[in-house]
Short mmCIF file of C-alpha atoms and ligand atoms in Angstrom, two decimals:
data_model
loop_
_atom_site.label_atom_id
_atom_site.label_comp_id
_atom_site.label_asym_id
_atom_site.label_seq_id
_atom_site.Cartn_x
_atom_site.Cartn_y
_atom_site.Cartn_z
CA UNK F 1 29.79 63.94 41.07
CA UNK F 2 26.46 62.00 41.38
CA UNK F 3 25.11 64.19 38.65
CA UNK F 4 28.15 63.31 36.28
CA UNK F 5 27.63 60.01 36.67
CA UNK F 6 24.10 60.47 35.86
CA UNK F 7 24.74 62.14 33.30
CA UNK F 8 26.89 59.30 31.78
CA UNK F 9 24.52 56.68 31.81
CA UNK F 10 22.21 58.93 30.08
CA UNK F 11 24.92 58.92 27.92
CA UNK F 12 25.75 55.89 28.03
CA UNK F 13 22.14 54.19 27.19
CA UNK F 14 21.59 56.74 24.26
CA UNK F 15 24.82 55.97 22.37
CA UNK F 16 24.19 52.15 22.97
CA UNK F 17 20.71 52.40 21.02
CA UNK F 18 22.37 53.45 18.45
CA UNK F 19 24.87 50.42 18.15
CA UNK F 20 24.49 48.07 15.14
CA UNK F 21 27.32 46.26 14.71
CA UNK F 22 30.85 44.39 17.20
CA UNK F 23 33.23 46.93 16.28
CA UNK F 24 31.18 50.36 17.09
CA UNK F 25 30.54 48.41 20.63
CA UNK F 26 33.72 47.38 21.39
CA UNK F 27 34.96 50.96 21.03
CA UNK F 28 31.95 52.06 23.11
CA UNK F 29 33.18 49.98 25.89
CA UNK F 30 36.52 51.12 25.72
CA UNK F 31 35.10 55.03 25.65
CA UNK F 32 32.75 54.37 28.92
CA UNK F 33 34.99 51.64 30.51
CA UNK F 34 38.47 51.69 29.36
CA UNK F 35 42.03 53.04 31.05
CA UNK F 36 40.92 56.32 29.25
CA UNK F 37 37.06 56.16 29.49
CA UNK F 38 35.07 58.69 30.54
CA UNK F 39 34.30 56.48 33.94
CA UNK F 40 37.79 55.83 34.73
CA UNK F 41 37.83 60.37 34.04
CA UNK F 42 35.08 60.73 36.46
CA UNK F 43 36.35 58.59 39.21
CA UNK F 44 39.74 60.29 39.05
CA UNK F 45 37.89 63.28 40.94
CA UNK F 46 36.97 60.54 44.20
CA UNK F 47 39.70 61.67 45.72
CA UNK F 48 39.15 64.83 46.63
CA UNK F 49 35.59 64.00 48.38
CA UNK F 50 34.84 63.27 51.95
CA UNK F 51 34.79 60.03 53.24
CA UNK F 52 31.56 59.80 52.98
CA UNK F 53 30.89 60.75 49.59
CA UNK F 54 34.36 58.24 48.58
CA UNK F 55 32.00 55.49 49.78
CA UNK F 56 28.98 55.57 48.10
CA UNK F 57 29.96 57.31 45.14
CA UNK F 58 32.36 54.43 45.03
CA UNK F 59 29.59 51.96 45.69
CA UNK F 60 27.35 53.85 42.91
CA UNK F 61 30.09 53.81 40.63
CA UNK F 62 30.88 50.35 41.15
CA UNK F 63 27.11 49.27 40.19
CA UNK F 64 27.18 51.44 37.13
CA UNK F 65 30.23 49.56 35.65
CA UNK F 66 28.47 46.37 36.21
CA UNK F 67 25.05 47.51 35.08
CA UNK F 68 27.20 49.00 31.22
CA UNK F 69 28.83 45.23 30.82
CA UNK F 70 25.73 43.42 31.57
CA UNK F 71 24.12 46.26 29.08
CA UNK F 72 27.04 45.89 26.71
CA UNK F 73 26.54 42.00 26.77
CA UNK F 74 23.00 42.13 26.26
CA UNK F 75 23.84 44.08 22.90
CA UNK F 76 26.62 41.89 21.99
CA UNK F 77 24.34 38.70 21.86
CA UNK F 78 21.34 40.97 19.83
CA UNK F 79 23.86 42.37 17.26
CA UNK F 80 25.16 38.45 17.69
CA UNK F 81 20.98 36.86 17.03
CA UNK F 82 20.74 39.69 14.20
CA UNK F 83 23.63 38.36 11.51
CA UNK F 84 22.44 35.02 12.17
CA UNK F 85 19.57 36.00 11.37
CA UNK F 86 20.83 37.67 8.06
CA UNK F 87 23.16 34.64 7.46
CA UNK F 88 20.03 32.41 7.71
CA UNK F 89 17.95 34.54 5.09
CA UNK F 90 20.72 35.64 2.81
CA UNK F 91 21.66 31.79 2.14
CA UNK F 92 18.55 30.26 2.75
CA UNK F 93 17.07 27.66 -0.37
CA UNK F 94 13.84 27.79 -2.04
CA UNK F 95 12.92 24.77 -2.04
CA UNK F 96 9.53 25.35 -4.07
CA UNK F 97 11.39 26.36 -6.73
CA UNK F 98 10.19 24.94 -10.01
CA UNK F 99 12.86 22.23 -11.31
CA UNK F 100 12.94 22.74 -15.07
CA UNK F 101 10.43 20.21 -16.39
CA UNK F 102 12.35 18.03 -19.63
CA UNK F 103 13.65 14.95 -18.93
CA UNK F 104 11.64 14.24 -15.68
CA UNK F 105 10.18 10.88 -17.31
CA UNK F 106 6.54 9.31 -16.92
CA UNK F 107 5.13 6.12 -15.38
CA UNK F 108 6.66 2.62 -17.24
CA UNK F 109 3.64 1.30 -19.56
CA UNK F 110 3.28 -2.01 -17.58
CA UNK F 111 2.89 0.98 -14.08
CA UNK F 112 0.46 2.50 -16.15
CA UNK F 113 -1.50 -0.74 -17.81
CA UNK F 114 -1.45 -1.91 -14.22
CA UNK F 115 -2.95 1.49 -12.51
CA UNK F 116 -5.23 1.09 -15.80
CA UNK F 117 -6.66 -2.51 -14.24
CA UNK F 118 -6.72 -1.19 -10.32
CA UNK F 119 -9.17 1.26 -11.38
CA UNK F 120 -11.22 -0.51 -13.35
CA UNK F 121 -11.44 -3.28 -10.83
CA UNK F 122 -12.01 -0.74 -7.58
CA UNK F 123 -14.89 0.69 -9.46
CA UNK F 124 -16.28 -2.98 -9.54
CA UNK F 125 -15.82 -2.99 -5.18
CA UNK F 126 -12.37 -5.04 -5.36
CA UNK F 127 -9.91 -4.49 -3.22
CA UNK F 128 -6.33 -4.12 -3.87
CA UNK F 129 -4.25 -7.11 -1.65
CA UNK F 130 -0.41 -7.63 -2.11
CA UNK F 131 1.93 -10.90 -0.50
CA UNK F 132 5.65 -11.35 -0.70
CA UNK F 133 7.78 -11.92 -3.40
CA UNK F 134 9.78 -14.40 -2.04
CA UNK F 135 7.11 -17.30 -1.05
CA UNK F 136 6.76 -20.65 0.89
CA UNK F 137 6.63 -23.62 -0.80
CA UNK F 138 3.19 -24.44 1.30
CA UNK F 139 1.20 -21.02 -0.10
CA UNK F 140 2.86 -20.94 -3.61
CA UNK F 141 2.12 -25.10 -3.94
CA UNK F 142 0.43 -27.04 -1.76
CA UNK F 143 -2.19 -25.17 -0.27
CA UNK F 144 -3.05 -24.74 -4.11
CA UNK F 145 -3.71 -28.22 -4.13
CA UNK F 146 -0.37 -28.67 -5.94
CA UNK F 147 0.77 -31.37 -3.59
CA UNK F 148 4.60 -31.77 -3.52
CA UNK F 149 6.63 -34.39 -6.28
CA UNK F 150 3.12 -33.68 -8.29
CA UNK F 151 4.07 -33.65 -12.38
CA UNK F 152 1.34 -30.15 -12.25
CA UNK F 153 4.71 -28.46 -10.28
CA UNK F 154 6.56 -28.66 -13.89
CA UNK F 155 4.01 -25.93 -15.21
CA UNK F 156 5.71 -23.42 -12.77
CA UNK F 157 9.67 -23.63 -13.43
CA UNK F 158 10.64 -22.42 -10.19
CA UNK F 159 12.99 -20.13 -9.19
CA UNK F 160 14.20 -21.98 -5.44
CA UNK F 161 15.73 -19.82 -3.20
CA UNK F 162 19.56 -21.11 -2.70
CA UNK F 163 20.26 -24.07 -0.70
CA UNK F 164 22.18 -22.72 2.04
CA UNK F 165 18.91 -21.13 2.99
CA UNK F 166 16.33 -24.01 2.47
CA UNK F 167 18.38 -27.01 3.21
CA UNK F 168 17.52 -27.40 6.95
CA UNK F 169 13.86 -26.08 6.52
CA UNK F 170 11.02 -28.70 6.03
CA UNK F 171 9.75 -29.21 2.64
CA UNK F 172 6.64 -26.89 2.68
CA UNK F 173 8.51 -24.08 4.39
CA UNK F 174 11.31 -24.08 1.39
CA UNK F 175 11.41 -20.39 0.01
CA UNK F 176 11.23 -19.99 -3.62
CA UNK F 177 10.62 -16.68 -5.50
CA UNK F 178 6.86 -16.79 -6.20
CA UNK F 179 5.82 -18.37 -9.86
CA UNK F 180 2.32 -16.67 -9.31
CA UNK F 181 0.43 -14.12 -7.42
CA UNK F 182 -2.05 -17.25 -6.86
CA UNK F 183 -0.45 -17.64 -3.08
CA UNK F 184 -2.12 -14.41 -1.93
CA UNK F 185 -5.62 -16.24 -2.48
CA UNK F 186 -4.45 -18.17 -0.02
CA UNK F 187 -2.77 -16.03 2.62
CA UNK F 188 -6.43 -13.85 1.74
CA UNK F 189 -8.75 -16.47 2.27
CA UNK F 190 -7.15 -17.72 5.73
CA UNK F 191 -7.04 -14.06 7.03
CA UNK F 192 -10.35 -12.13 6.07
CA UNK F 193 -13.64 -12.52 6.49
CA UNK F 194 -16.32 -13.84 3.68
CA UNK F 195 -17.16 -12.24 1.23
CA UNK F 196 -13.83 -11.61 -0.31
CA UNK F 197 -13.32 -9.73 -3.40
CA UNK F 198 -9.73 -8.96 -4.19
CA UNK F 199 -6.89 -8.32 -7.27
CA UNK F 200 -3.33 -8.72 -6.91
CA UNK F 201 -0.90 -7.12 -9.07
CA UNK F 202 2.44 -7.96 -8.63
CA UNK F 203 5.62 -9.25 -9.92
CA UNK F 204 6.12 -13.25 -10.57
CA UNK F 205 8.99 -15.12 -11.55
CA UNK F 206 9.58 -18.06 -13.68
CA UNK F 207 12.55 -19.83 -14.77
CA UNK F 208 12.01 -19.78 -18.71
CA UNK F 209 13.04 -19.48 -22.32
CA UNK F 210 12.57 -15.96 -23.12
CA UNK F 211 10.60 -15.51 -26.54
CA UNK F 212 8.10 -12.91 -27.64
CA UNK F 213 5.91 -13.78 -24.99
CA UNK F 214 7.66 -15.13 -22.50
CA UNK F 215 10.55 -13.87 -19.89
CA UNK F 216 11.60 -15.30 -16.87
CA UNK F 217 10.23 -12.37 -14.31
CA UNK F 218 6.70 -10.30 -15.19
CA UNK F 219 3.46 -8.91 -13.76
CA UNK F 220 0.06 -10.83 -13.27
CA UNK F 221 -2.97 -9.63 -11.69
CA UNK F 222 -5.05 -12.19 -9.84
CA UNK F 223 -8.19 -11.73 -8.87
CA UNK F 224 -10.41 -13.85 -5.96
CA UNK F 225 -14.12 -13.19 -5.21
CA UNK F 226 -15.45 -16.07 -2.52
CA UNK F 227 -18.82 -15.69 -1.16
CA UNK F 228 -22.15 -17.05 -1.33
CA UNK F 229 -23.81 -18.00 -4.46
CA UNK F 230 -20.94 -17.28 -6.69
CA UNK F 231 -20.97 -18.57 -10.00
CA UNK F 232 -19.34 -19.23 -13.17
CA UNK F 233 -21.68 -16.73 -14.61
CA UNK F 234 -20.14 -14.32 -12.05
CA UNK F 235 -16.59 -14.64 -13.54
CA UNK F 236 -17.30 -14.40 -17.09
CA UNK F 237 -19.83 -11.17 -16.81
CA UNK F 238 -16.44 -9.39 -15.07
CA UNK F 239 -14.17 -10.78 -17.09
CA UNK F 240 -15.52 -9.30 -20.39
CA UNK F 241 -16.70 -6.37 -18.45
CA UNK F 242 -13.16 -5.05 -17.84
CA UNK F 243 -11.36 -6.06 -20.61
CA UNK F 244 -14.11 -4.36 -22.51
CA UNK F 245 -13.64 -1.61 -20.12
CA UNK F 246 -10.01 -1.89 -21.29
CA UNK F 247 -9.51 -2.46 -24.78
CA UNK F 248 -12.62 -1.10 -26.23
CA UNK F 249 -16.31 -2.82 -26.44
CA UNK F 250 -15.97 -4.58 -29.88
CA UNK F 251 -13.25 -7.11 -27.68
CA UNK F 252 -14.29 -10.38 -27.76
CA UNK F 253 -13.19 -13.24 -24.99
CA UNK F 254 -13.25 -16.58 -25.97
CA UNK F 255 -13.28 -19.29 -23.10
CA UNK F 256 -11.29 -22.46 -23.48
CA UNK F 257 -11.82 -25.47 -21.18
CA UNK F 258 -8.69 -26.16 -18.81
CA UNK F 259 -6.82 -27.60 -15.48
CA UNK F 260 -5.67 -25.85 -12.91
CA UNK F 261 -4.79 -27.72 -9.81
CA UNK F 262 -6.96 -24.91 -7.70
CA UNK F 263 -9.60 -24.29 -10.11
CA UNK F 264 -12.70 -26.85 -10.97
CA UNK F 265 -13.86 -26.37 -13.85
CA UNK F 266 -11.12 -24.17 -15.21
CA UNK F 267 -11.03 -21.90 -18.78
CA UNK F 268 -7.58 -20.36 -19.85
CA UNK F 269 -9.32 -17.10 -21.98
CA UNK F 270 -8.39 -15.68 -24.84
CA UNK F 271 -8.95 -12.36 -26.19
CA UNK F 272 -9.04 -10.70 -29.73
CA UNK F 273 -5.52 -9.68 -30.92
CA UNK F 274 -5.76 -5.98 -30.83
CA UNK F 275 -2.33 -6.07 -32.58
CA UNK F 276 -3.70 -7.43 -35.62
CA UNK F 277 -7.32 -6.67 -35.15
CA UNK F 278 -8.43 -10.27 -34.82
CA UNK F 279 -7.06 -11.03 -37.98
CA UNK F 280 -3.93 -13.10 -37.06
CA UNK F 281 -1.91 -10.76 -39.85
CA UNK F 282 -0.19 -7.41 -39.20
CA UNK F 283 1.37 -5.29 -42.30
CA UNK F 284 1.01 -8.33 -44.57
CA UNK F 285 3.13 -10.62 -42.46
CA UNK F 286 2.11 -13.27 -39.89
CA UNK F 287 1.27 -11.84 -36.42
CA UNK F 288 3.71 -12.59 -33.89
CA UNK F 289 1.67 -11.64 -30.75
CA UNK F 290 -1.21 -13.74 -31.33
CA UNK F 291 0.63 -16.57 -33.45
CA UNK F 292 -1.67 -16.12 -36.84
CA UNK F 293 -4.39 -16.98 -34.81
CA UNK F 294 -6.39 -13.81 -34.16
CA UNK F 295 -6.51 -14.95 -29.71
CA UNK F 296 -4.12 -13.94 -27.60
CA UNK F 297 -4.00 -15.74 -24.23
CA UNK F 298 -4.29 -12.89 -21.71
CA UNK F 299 -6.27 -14.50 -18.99
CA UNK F 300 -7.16 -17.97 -16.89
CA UNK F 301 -9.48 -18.68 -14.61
CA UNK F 302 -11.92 -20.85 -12.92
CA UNK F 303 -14.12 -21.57 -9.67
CA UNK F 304 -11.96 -22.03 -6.46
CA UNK F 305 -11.46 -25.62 -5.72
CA UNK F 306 -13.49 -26.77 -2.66
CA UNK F 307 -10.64 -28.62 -1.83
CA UNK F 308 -8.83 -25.23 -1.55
CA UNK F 309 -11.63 -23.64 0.10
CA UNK F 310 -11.51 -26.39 3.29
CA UNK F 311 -7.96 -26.09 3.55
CA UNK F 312 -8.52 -22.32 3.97
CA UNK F 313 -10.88 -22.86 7.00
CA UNK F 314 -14.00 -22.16 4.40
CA UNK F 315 -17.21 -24.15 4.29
CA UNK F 316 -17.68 -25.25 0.74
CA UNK F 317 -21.47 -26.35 0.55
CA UNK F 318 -21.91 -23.09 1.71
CA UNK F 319 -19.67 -20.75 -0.10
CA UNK F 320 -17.88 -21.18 -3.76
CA UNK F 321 -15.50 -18.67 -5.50
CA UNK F 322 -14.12 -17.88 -8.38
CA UNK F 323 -10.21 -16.66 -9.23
CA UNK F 324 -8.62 -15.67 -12.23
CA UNK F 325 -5.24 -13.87 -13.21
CA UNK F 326 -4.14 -11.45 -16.30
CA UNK F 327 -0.70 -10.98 -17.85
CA UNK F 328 -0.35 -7.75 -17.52
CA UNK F 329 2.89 -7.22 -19.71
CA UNK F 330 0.70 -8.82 -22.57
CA UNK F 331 -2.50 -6.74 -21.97
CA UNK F 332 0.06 -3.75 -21.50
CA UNK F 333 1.81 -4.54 -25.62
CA UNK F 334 -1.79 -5.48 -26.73
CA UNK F 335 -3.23 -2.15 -25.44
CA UNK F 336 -0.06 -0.39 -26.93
CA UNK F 337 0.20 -2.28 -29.88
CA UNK F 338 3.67 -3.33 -28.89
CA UNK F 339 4.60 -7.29 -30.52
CA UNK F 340 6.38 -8.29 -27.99
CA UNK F 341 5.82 -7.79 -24.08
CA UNK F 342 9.70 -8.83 -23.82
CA UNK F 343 10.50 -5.09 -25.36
CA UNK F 344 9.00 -3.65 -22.37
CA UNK F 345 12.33 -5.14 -20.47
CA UNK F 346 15.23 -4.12 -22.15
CA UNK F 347 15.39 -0.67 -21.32
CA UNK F 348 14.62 0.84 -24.61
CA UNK F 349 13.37 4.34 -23.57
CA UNK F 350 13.01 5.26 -27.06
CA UNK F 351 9.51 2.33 -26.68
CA UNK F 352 8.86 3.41 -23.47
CA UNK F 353 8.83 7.43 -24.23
CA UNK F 354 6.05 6.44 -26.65
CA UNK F 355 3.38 5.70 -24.07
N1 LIG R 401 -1.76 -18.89 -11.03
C1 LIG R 401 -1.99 -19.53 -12.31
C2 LIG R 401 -0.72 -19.41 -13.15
O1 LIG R 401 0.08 -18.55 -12.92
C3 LIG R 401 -3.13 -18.91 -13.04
C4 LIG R 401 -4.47 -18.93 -12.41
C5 LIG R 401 -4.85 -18.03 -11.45
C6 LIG R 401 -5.43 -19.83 -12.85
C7 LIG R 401 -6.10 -18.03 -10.92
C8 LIG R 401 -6.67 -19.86 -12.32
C9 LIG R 401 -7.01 -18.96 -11.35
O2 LIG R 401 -0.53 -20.19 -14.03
#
């Protein structure tokens, strides 16, 4: 009888091998281990044997059963592993697939005039510096030597931030959305150490008329180099560098005498309509970008205040600056020969698709 039930689990281990799938070892187990399995058969001779033999063929009987259902188990959960397995790969996603290519649109052209600048003004050493949209009255104002209930505040119309928010704040903490990118000269010049040599891009806000070149939110880049021995000199050469750099080498700048509360002297700078070629007339009719003039005011600048300096912890007999900003939306329509910046606002993809 001990050879029989060798025999089985021969058997038994051979046919389980072969087992792929729930149903072909459920009826295994019931072959080996059911009412009518060829154990149950086997044992059904115990009772003719001695005692002897009844007890450990009993006792070896008794381990085989347990050793086939932890065997049968073990299958169970490997046929179990296996059509997850198959689940997994049969509905698995490629996600590298290519995603057919129309429609996927392309940067916006004040993105792109914008990325245009950055580069232009890394390859010069700046460095790129952002601030937060929604400003202080002290960094968007008065540190800019634009002391509060000062007629200069009417230049920026302001967009203030409501009053259930600023009414128990003191006056120079009032938030306002920011009317220039000029406050990050400030927040730069406390923070770093000299020299500095920075642009901002970012998104302003005023509270205007809209006309062809004006609308109430749009994109300047400022720029702030403070060091030693910087000069007026200094600020021209890189102005005309990189709008030369930009809109081709026969661009001319022209530099008009100014005020800005944080600039001494100051020049608001004009460059050579590209629209009209410096001519002030496009198709036979009056240029509306540049006003029948042949400029176009695209920049402003000046040397950094030493007012502005002290208040930012610098020494001004020993260091001087100079700052400027761009409009990008205009550079972006003169560069594209679009008349108005305002277009680049309204959602027209049929403009926008152009560039
Ligand atoms: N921040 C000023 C404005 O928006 C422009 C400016 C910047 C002028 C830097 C001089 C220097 O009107």
């Amino acid at each position: 009888m001990k050879q029989q039930l060798q025999r089985l689990q021969e058997e038994f281990i051979a046919s389980l091998a072969t087992i792929d799938s729930e149903a072909s070892l459920k009826q295994l187990e019931s072959d080996y281990l059911g009412k009518k399995g060829k154990l149950k058969a086997i044992l059904a001779g115990v009772k003719d044997l001695s005692i002897e033999d009844k007890k450990t063929v009993g006792v070896a009987a008794n381990e085989m059963k347990k050793d086939f259902m932890i065997k049968l188990a073990n299958k169970a959960w490997e046929i179990e592993l296996a059509a997850f397995a198959q689940v997994e790969s049969d509905e698995a996603i490629d996600v590298t697939i290519g995603y057919p290519s129309e429609n996927l649109g392309h940067k916006h052209p004040i993105s792109h005039t914008t990325e245009l600048l950055e580069d232009i003004f890394i390859s010069l050493g700046f460095k790129i510096e952002d601030g937060p949209q929604v400003e202080d009255e002290l960094h968007n104002f008065d540190k800019l030597n634009i002391p509060h209930n000062h007629p200069a505040r009417d230049v920026w119309d302001t967009f203030w931030i409501s009053d259930d928010v600023n009414k128990n704040k003191d006056i120079w903490e009032r938030l306002l959305l920011r009317t220039h990118t000029s406050p990050v000269q400030i927040r730069t010049m406390m923070s770093q150490e000299l020299p500095i040599k920075i642009i901002v891009p970012g998104r302003v806000f005023r509270y205007e008329q809209e006309d062809a070149r004006h609308t109430c939110n749009f994109y300047q880049l400022e720029g702030l180099v403070v060091g030693e021995g910087v000069t007026f000199g200094d600020l021209k050469w890189t102005l005309d560098t990189v709008m030369k750099q930009l809109l081709g080498e026969k661009t001319e700048l022209r530099f008009r005498p100014s005020i800005f509360p944080f600039t001494e002297p100051s020049a608001e700078v004009d460059v050579s309509c590209q629209i009209c070629n410096w001519s002030g007339e496009a198709k036979g009719k009056k240029c509306s970008m540049c006003s029948w003039t042949g400029w176009v005011e695209l920049l402003g600048s000046g040397m950094v205040h030493p007012t502005v300096l002290e208040w930012c912890g610098i020494d001004s007999k020993k260091y001087s600056g100079f700052a400027f900003w761009m409009g990008i939306d205009r550079i972006a329509a003169q560069r594209f020969g679009v008349s108005s910046s305002r277009m680049f606002y309204q959602n027209k993809l049929k403009l926008n698709e152009q560039f």
